[in-house]
PDB file of C-alpha atoms in Angstrom:
ATOM      1  CA  GLU A1327       0.270   0.048  -0.135  1.00 95.00           C
ATOM      2  CA  ILE A1328       1.329   3.467  -0.908  1.00 97.00           C
ATOM      3  CA  VAL A1329       0.729   5.614   1.833  1.00 98.00           C
ATOM      4  CA  LEU A1330       0.526   9.405   1.599  1.00 98.00           C
ATOM      5  CA  THR A1331       1.699  11.869   3.896  1.00 98.00           C
ATOM      6  CA  GLN A1332       0.518  15.817   3.962  1.00 98.00           C
ATOM      7  CA  SER A1333       2.063  18.546   5.168  1.00 94.00           C
ATOM      8  CA  PRO A1334       1.532  20.451   6.758  1.00 96.00           C
ATOM      9  CA  GLY A1335      -1.862  19.238   8.161  1.00 97.00           C
ATOM     10  CA  THR A1336      -3.284  22.854   8.710  1.00 97.00           C
ATOM     11  CA  LEU A1337      -2.318  26.182   6.614  1.00 97.00           C
ATOM     12  CA  SER A1338      -3.396  29.217   8.686  1.00 96.00           C
ATOM     13  CA  LEU A1339      -2.823  32.185   5.885  1.00 96.00           C
ATOM     14  CA  SER A1340      -4.603  35.942   4.210  1.00 95.00           C
ATOM     15  CA  LEU A1341      -5.875  36.454   1.191  1.00 95.00           C
ATOM     16  CA  GLY A1342      -3.976  37.521  -1.453  1.00 95.00           C
ATOM     17  CA  GLU A1343      -1.622  34.701  -0.577  1.00 96.00           C
ATOM     18  CA  ARG A1344       0.453  31.772  -2.245  1.00 97.00           C
ATOM     19  CA  ALA A1345      -0.331  28.462  -0.472  1.00 97.00           C
ATOM     20  CA  THR A1346       2.069  25.580  -0.921  1.00 98.00           C
ATOM     21  CA  LEU A1347       0.689  21.878  -0.006  1.00 98.00           C
ATOM     22  CA  SER A1348       3.099  19.071  -0.073  1.00 98.00           C
ATOM     23  CA  CYS A1349       2.277  14.867  -0.254  1.00 98.00           C
ATOM     24  CA  ARG A1350       4.648  12.383  -0.302  1.00 98.00           C
ATOM     25  CA  ALA A1351       4.599   9.061  -1.214  1.00 98.00           C
ATOM     26  CA  SER A1352       5.510   5.993   0.666  1.00 98.00           C
ATOM     27  CA  GLN A1353       7.169   4.799  -2.640  1.00 97.00           C
ATOM     28  CA  SER A1354       7.374   5.945  -6.259  1.00 97.00           C
ATOM     29  CA  VAL A1355       3.484   7.569  -7.411  1.00 97.00           C
ATOM     30  CA  SER A1356       3.400   5.141 -10.902  1.00 95.00           C
ATOM     31  CA  SER A1357       3.417   7.406 -14.184  1.00 94.00           C
ATOM     32  CA  ASN A1358       2.732  10.812 -11.995  1.00 95.00           C
ATOM     33  CA  TYR A1359      -0.955   8.959 -11.479  1.00 95.00           C
ATOM     34  CA  LEU A1360      -1.554  11.835  -8.544  1.00 96.00           C
ATOM     35  CA  ALA A1361      -4.791  14.060  -8.344  1.00 97.00           C
ATOM     36  CA  TRP A1362      -5.344  16.639  -6.080  1.00 98.00           C
ATOM     37  CA  TYR A1363      -9.534  17.351  -4.523  1.00 98.00           C
ATOM     38  CA  GLN A1364     -10.502  20.458  -2.543  1.00 98.00           C
ATOM     39  CA  GLN A1365     -13.462  19.423   0.040  1.00 98.00           C
ATOM     40  CA  LYS A1366     -15.712  22.109   1.385  1.00 98.00           C
ATOM     41  CA  PRO A1367     -17.799  20.860   4.826  1.00 96.00           C
ATOM     42  CA  GLY A1368     -20.977  19.418   4.028  1.00 96.00           C
ATOM     43  CA  GLN A1369     -19.956  18.961   0.523  1.00 98.00           C
ATOM     44  CA  ALA A1370     -17.999  15.923  -1.563  1.00 98.00           C
ATOM     45  CA  PRO A1371     -14.896  16.670  -2.752  1.00 98.00           C
ATOM     46  CA  ARG A1372     -13.608  18.334  -6.193  1.00 97.00           C
ATOM     47  CA  LEU A1373     -10.964  17.072  -8.912  1.00 97.00           C
ATOM     48  CA  LEU A1374      -8.743  20.224  -9.269  1.00 97.00           C
ATOM     49  CA  ILE A1375      -5.831  18.034 -10.713  1.00 96.00           C
ATOM     50  CA  TYR A1376      -4.770  14.683 -12.221  1.00 96.00           C
ATOM     51  CA  GLY A1377      -1.979  13.340 -13.475  1.00 95.00           C
ATOM     52  CA  ALA A1378       0.165  15.651 -11.388  1.00 96.00           C
ATOM     53  CA  SER A1379      -0.114  18.296 -13.324  1.00 96.00           C
ATOM     54  CA  SER A1380      -3.022  18.265 -15.530  1.00 95.00           C
ATOM     55  CA  ARG A1381      -6.071  21.132 -14.406  1.00 96.00           C
ATOM     56  CA  ALA A1382      -9.483  19.274 -13.720  1.00 94.00           C
ATOM     57  CA  THR A1383     -11.929  21.145 -16.374  1.00 92.00           C
ATOM     58  CA  GLY A1384     -13.066  24.759 -14.951  1.00 94.00           C
ATOM     59  CA  ILE A1385      -9.999  24.545 -12.635  1.00 96.00           C
ATOM     60  CA  PRO A1386      -8.933  28.437 -12.416  1.00 96.00           C
ATOM     61  CA  ASP A1387      -5.229  29.066 -13.050  1.00 96.00           C
ATOM     62  CA  ARG A1388      -4.066  30.308  -9.879  1.00 97.00           C
ATOM     63  CA  PHE A1389      -4.049  25.988  -8.806  1.00 98.00           C
ATOM     64  CA  SER A1390      -1.132  24.529 -10.212  1.00 98.00           C
ATOM     65  CA  GLY A1391       0.533  20.993  -9.254  1.00 98.00           C
ATOM     66  CA  SER A1392       3.476  19.748 -10.068  1.00 98.00           C
ATOM     67  CA  GLY A1393       6.606  16.849  -8.598  1.00 98.00           C
ATOM     68  CA  SER A1394       7.134  13.580  -9.593  1.00 97.00           C
ATOM     69  CA  GLY A1395       8.523  10.352  -8.042  1.00 96.00           C
ATOM     70  CA  THR A1396       7.725  10.439  -4.423  1.00 98.00           C
ATOM     71  CA  ASP A1397       7.121  14.411  -4.004  1.00 98.00           C
ATOM     72  CA  PHE A1398       4.525  16.363  -5.058  1.00 98.00           C
ATOM     73  CA  THR A1399       3.024  19.421  -4.501  1.00 98.00           C
ATOM     74  CA  LEU A1400      -0.173  21.561  -5.248  1.00 98.00           C
ATOM     75  CA  THR A1401       0.364  25.420  -5.130  1.00 98.00           C
ATOM     76  CA  LEU A1402      -2.763  28.582  -4.764  1.00 97.00           C
ATOM     77  CA  SER A1403      -0.944  31.069  -6.141  1.00 94.00           C
ATOM     78  CA  ARG A1404      -3.581  33.608  -5.027  1.00 94.00           C
ATOM     79  CA  LEU A1405      -5.441  33.210  -2.149  1.00 95.00           C
ATOM     80  CA  GLU A1406      -9.455  33.901  -3.048  1.00 96.00           C
ATOM     81  CA  PRO A1407     -12.450  33.695   0.025  1.00 95.00           C
ATOM     82  CA  GLU A1408     -13.789  30.210  -1.516  1.00 96.00           C
ATOM     83  CA  ASP A1409     -10.598  28.795  -1.725  1.00 96.00           C
ATOM     84  CA  PHE A1410     -10.770  28.367   2.121  1.00 94.00           C
ATOM     85  CA  ALA A1411     -11.157  24.341   2.287  1.00 97.00           C
ATOM     86  CA  VAL A1412      -9.362  20.793   3.493  1.00 98.00           C
ATOM     87  CA  TYR A1413      -7.654  19.287   0.015  1.00 98.00           C
ATOM     88  CA  TYR A1414      -6.675  16.023  -0.563  1.00 98.00           C
ATOM     89  CA  CYS A1415      -3.655  14.742  -2.354  1.00 98.00           C
ATOM     90  CA  GLN A1416      -4.355  10.606  -4.213  1.00 97.00           C
ATOM     91  CA  GLN A1417      -2.925   8.167  -5.689  1.00 97.00           C
ATOM     92  CA  TYR A1418      -3.613   6.020  -8.544  1.00 95.00           C
ATOM     93  CA  GLY A1419      -0.860   4.809  -9.677  1.00 92.00           C
ATOM     94  CA  SER A1420      -1.233   1.252  -8.210  1.00 92.00           C
ATOM     95  CA  SER A1421      -4.544  -1.585  -7.968  1.00 92.00           C
ATOM     96  CA  LEU A1422      -4.612   0.106  -4.111  1.00 95.00           C
ATOM     97  CA  LEU A1423      -5.851   3.397  -4.529  1.00 96.00           C
ATOM     98  CA  THR A1424      -5.398   5.578  -1.399  1.00 97.00           C
ATOM     99  CA  PHE A1425      -5.412   9.554  -0.401  1.00 98.00           C
ATOM    100  CA  GLY A1426      -3.470  11.509   1.519  1.00 98.00           C
ATOM    101  CA  GLY A1427      -4.761  12.795   5.463  1.00 98.00           C
ATOM    102  CA  GLY A1428      -5.626  16.146   4.156  1.00 98.00           C
ATOM    103  CA  THR A1429      -4.177  19.701   4.907  1.00 98.00           C
ATOM    104  CA  LYS A1430      -6.840  22.186   5.952  1.00 98.00           C
ATOM    105  CA  VAL A1431      -6.330  25.900   4.356  1.00 97.00           C
ATOM    106  CA  GLU A1432      -8.126  28.382   6.761  1.00 96.00           C
ATOM    107  CA  ILE A1433      -7.931  32.014   7.215  1.00 91.00           C
ATOM    108  CA  LYS A1434      -5.054  34.274   9.128  1.00 89.00           C
TER     109      LYS A1434
ATOM    110  CA  GLN B 764     -26.477  17.237 -16.769  1.00 94.00           C
ATOM    111  CA  VAL B 765     -23.843  14.282 -15.082  1.00 96.00           C
ATOM    112  CA  GLN B 766     -24.438  13.655 -12.176  1.00 97.00           C
ATOM    113  CA  LEU B 767     -24.745  10.781  -9.562  1.00 98.00           C
ATOM    114  CA  VAL B 768     -27.959  11.109  -6.794  1.00 98.00           C
ATOM    115  CA  GLN B 769     -27.767   9.360  -3.905  1.00 98.00           C
ATOM    116  CA  SER B 770     -30.123   8.059  -1.490  1.00 98.00           C
ATOM    117  CA  GLY B 771     -30.959  10.290   1.772  1.00 98.00           C
ATOM    118  CA  SER B 772     -29.292   9.751   5.619  1.00 98.00           C
ATOM    119  CA  GLU B 773     -30.280   6.959   7.536  1.00 98.00           C
ATOM    120  CA  LEU B 774     -30.256   6.518  10.989  1.00 98.00           C
ATOM    121  CA  LYS B 775     -30.001   2.595  12.348  1.00 98.00           C
ATOM    122  CA  LYS B 776     -29.187   0.850  15.682  1.00 98.00           C
ATOM    123  CA  PRO B 777     -26.571  -1.130  15.902  1.00 98.00           C
ATOM    124  CA  GLY B 778     -26.915  -4.732  14.244  1.00 98.00           C
ATOM    125  CA  ALA B 779     -29.723  -3.834  11.280  1.00 98.00           C
ATOM    126  CA  SER B 780     -28.696  -3.366   7.785  1.00 98.00           C
ATOM    127  CA  VAL B 781     -28.264   0.051   5.252  1.00 98.00           C
ATOM    128  CA  LYS B 782     -28.503   0.014   0.981  1.00 98.00           C
ATOM    129  CA  VAL B 783     -27.325   3.221   0.154  1.00 98.00           C
ATOM    130  CA  SER B 784     -28.509   3.295  -3.655  1.00 98.00           C
ATOM    131  CA  CYS B 785     -25.905   5.539  -5.596  1.00 98.00           C
ATOM    132  CA  LYS B 786     -28.292   6.566  -9.059  1.00 98.00           C
ATOM    133  CA  ALA B 787     -26.367   8.220 -12.050  1.00 98.00           C
ATOM    134  CA  SER B 788     -27.648  10.199 -14.969  1.00 97.00           C
ATOM    135  CA  GLY B 789     -26.516  12.672 -18.052  1.00 97.00           C
ATOM    136  CA  TYR B 790     -23.707  10.039 -19.014  1.00 96.00           C
ATOM    137  CA  THR B 791     -23.442   5.776 -20.306  1.00 96.00           C
ATOM    138  CA  PHE B 792     -23.799   4.363 -17.157  1.00 96.00           C
ATOM    139  CA  THR B 793     -21.318   0.563 -18.668  1.00 95.00           C
ATOM    140  CA  ASN B 794     -18.298   3.522 -19.782  1.00 95.00           C
ATOM    141  CA  TYR B 795     -17.698   3.542 -16.085  1.00 96.00           C
ATOM    142  CA  ASN B 796     -16.787   1.848 -12.811  1.00 96.00           C
ATOM    143  CA  MET B 797     -18.066   3.356  -9.558  1.00 98.00           C
ATOM    144  CA  ASN B 798     -16.088   3.160  -6.396  1.00 98.00           C
ATOM    145  CA  TRP B 799     -17.248   4.005  -3.025  1.00 98.00           C
ATOM    146  CA  VAL B 800     -15.229   6.026  -0.658  1.00 98.00           C
ATOM    147  CA  ARG B 801     -15.994   6.474   3.658  1.00 98.00           C
ATOM    148  CA  GLN B 802     -16.025   9.660   5.458  1.00 98.00           C
ATOM    149  CA  ALA B 803     -15.566   8.931   9.217  1.00 98.00           C
ATOM    150  CA  PRO B 804     -17.524  12.614  11.273  1.00 97.00           C
ATOM    151  CA  GLY B 805     -13.967  14.745  10.874  1.00 95.00           C
ATOM    152  CA  GLN B 806     -12.128  12.248   9.782  1.00 97.00           C
ATOM    153  CA  GLY B 807     -10.698  12.099   5.697  1.00 97.00           C
ATOM    154  CA  LEU B 808     -11.188   9.889   2.653  1.00 98.00           C
ATOM    155  CA  GLU B 809     -10.607   6.402   2.735  1.00 98.00           C
ATOM    156  CA  TRP B 810     -11.543   3.779  -0.796  1.00 98.00           C
ATOM    157  CA  MET B 811     -13.501   1.060   0.105  1.00 98.00           C
ATOM    158  CA  GLY B 812     -13.449  -0.255  -3.653  1.00 98.00           C
ATOM    159  CA  TRP B 813     -14.899  -0.827  -6.695  1.00 98.00           C
ATOM    160  CA  ILE B 814     -17.201  -2.561  -9.113  1.00 98.00           C
ATOM    161  CA  ASN B 815     -17.485  -3.404 -12.875  1.00 97.00           C
ATOM    162  CA  VAL B 816     -20.596  -1.868 -13.778  1.00 97.00           C
ATOM    163  CA  ASN B 817     -20.312  -4.374 -16.740  1.00 96.00           C
ATOM    164  CA  THR B 818     -19.257  -8.002 -15.658  1.00 96.00           C
ATOM    165  CA  GLY B 819     -21.044  -6.346 -11.543  1.00 96.00           C
ATOM    166  CA  ASN B 820     -17.449  -7.788 -10.480  1.00 97.00           C
ATOM    167  CA  PRO B 821     -16.758  -6.145  -7.301  1.00 98.00           C
ATOM    168  CA  THR B 822     -13.245  -5.308  -5.447  1.00 97.00           C
ATOM    169  CA  TYR B 823     -13.350  -4.482  -2.145  1.00 98.00           C
ATOM    170  CA  VAL B 824     -10.397  -3.039  -0.065  1.00 97.00           C
ATOM    171  CA  LYS B 825      -8.823  -4.364   3.490  1.00 95.00           C
ATOM    172  CA  GLY B 826     -10.946  -3.687   5.906  1.00 94.00           C
ATOM    173  CA  PHE B 827     -14.411  -3.640   3.602  1.00 96.00           C
ATOM    174  CA  THR B 828     -14.552  -7.635   3.380  1.00 95.00           C
ATOM    175  CA  GLY B 829     -17.430  -9.182   4.674  1.00 94.00           C
ATOM    176  CA  ARG B 830     -20.180  -6.584   5.948  1.00 97.00           C
ATOM    177  CA  PHE B 831     -19.988  -4.654   2.505  1.00 98.00           C
ATOM    178  CA  VAL B 832     -21.846  -5.407  -0.590  1.00 98.00           C
ATOM    179  CA  PHE B 833     -21.595  -3.629  -4.237  1.00 98.00           C
ATOM    180  CA  SER B 834     -24.072  -4.128  -6.247  1.00 98.00           C
ATOM    181  CA  LEU B 835     -26.212  -2.333  -9.048  1.00 97.00           C
ATOM    182  CA  ASP B 836     -28.616  -2.426 -11.305  1.00 97.00           C
ATOM    183  CA  THR B 837     -28.458  -1.603 -14.703  1.00 96.00           C
ATOM    184  CA  SER B 838     -31.727  -1.174 -16.106  1.00 96.00           C
ATOM    185  CA  VAL B 839     -32.103   1.900 -13.930  1.00 97.00           C
ATOM    186  CA  SER B 840     -28.309   3.215 -13.986  1.00 97.00           C
ATOM    187  CA  THR B 841     -28.079   2.084 -10.194  1.00 98.00           C
ATOM    188  CA  ALA B 842     -24.944   1.179  -7.870  1.00 98.00           C
ATOM    189  CA  TYR B 843     -25.930   0.241  -4.254  1.00 98.00           C
ATOM    190  CA  LEU B 844     -23.493  -0.168  -0.848  1.00 98.00           C
ATOM    191  CA  GLN B 845     -25.500  -2.600   1.426  1.00 98.00           C
ATOM    192  CA  ILE B 846     -23.715  -2.611   5.023  1.00 98.00           C
ATOM    193  CA  SER B 847     -25.518  -5.427   7.045  1.00 98.00           C
ATOM    194  CA  SER B 848     -24.409  -5.659  10.984  1.00 98.00           C
ATOM    195  CA  LEU B 849     -24.096  -2.223  11.756  1.00 98.00           C
ATOM    196  CA  LYS B 850     -21.515  -1.080  14.060  1.00 97.00           C
ATOM    197  CA  ALA B 851     -21.301   2.130  15.483  1.00 97.00           C
ATOM    198  CA  GLU B 852     -18.182   2.685  13.590  1.00 97.00           C
ATOM    199  CA  ASP B 853     -20.132   2.601  10.797  1.00 98.00           C
ATOM    200  CA  THR B 854     -20.983   6.183  10.813  1.00 98.00           C
ATOM    201  CA  ALA B 855     -19.826   8.068   8.018  1.00 98.00           C
ATOM    202  CA  VAL B 856     -21.071   9.667   4.964  1.00 98.00           C
ATOM    203  CA  TYR B 857     -20.545   7.104   1.841  1.00 98.00           C
ATOM    204  CA  TYR B 858     -19.986   8.640  -0.919  1.00 98.00           C
ATOM    205  CA  CYS B 859     -20.341   6.588  -4.597  1.00 98.00           C
ATOM    206  CA  TRP B 860     -17.730   8.249  -7.200  1.00 98.00           C
ATOM    207  CA  THR B 861     -16.876   7.534 -10.700  1.00 98.00           C
ATOM    208  CA  HIS B 862     -14.014   8.343 -13.185  1.00 95.00           C
ATOM    209  CA  ASP B 863     -11.403   7.782 -16.524  1.00 92.00           C
ATOM    210  CA  ARG B 864      -8.516   7.102 -14.389  1.00 84.00           C
ATOM    211  CA  PRO B 865      -6.221   7.423 -16.200  1.00 81.00           C
ATOM    212  CA  ARG B 866      -6.633   9.420 -18.409  1.00 79.00           C
ATOM    213  CA  GLY B 867      -8.429  11.727 -15.452  1.00 75.00           C
ATOM    214  CA  ALA B 868     -10.611  14.423 -16.942  1.00 80.00           C
ATOM    215  CA  PHE B 869     -13.912  12.648 -15.998  1.00 92.00           C
ATOM    216  CA  ASP B 870     -13.997  12.327 -12.160  1.00 96.00           C
ATOM    217  CA  ILE B 871     -17.660  12.721 -10.614  1.00 97.00           C
ATOM    218  CA  TRP B 872     -18.715  12.556  -7.176  1.00 98.00           C
ATOM    219  CA  GLY B 873     -22.357  11.445  -5.401  1.00 98.00           C
ATOM    220  CA  GLN B 874     -23.853  14.002  -2.458  1.00 98.00           C
ATOM    221  CA  GLY B 875     -22.952  11.916  -0.166  1.00 98.00           C
ATOM    222  CA  THR B 876     -25.851   9.872   2.142  1.00 98.00           C
ATOM    223  CA  MET B 877     -24.944   9.839   5.898  1.00 98.00           C
ATOM    224  CA  VAL B 878     -25.258   6.977   7.600  1.00 98.00           C
ATOM    225  CA  THR B 879     -26.012   7.073  11.555  1.00 98.00           C
ATOM    226  CA  VAL B 880     -25.669   3.791  13.469  1.00 98.00           C
ATOM    227  CA  SER B 881     -27.003   4.194  17.405  1.00 97.00           C
ATOM    228  CA  SER B 882     -29.234   2.649  19.949  1.00 95.00           C
TER     229      SER B 882
END
């Protein structure tokens, strides 16, 4: 099983600031099959990034994904009010799909 | 539009069973397999497994074997999750989810069904 460790657990930032979220895998993620999701309270997860760096349909370009192998990053270039949420990474490179524990981005 | 609509919240007693439905619309149901994901209160996302929508063959992740059953009714484009012998620790939101991985762009979630197990 590939274990995904997200850091930090909570990120306290102000509007307009840059957010950098990390996702580290316990072993290399095949073909960089790594996705990022955003989840707001009471809502289902929403796909932001797939294939480590491809933005999903309708996702603003202030969201970007990067990384390969075992280290991946989600960057939000300028935080907007609607960006405060919990973010999860997910790997789908193995037959056993796994999620990270999440990073909460909160308003400072 | 493309969507998955799940059945409503359930309150069950320990030992009872529950069946959650997930109805697909806006796309060809048999084109994409169906997954189930659990989220306990205040916790993260756990992938429970998936069901092949063409063969009906389910695959369960460790920890979701025995009491959990995935099934389909393709005639009404609906997937089901049944949980038997409910325990308090089964209290969670259960999501159905379909996608086209590894291509990646098609990714649809149901709105979630809250199952509460309490005496």
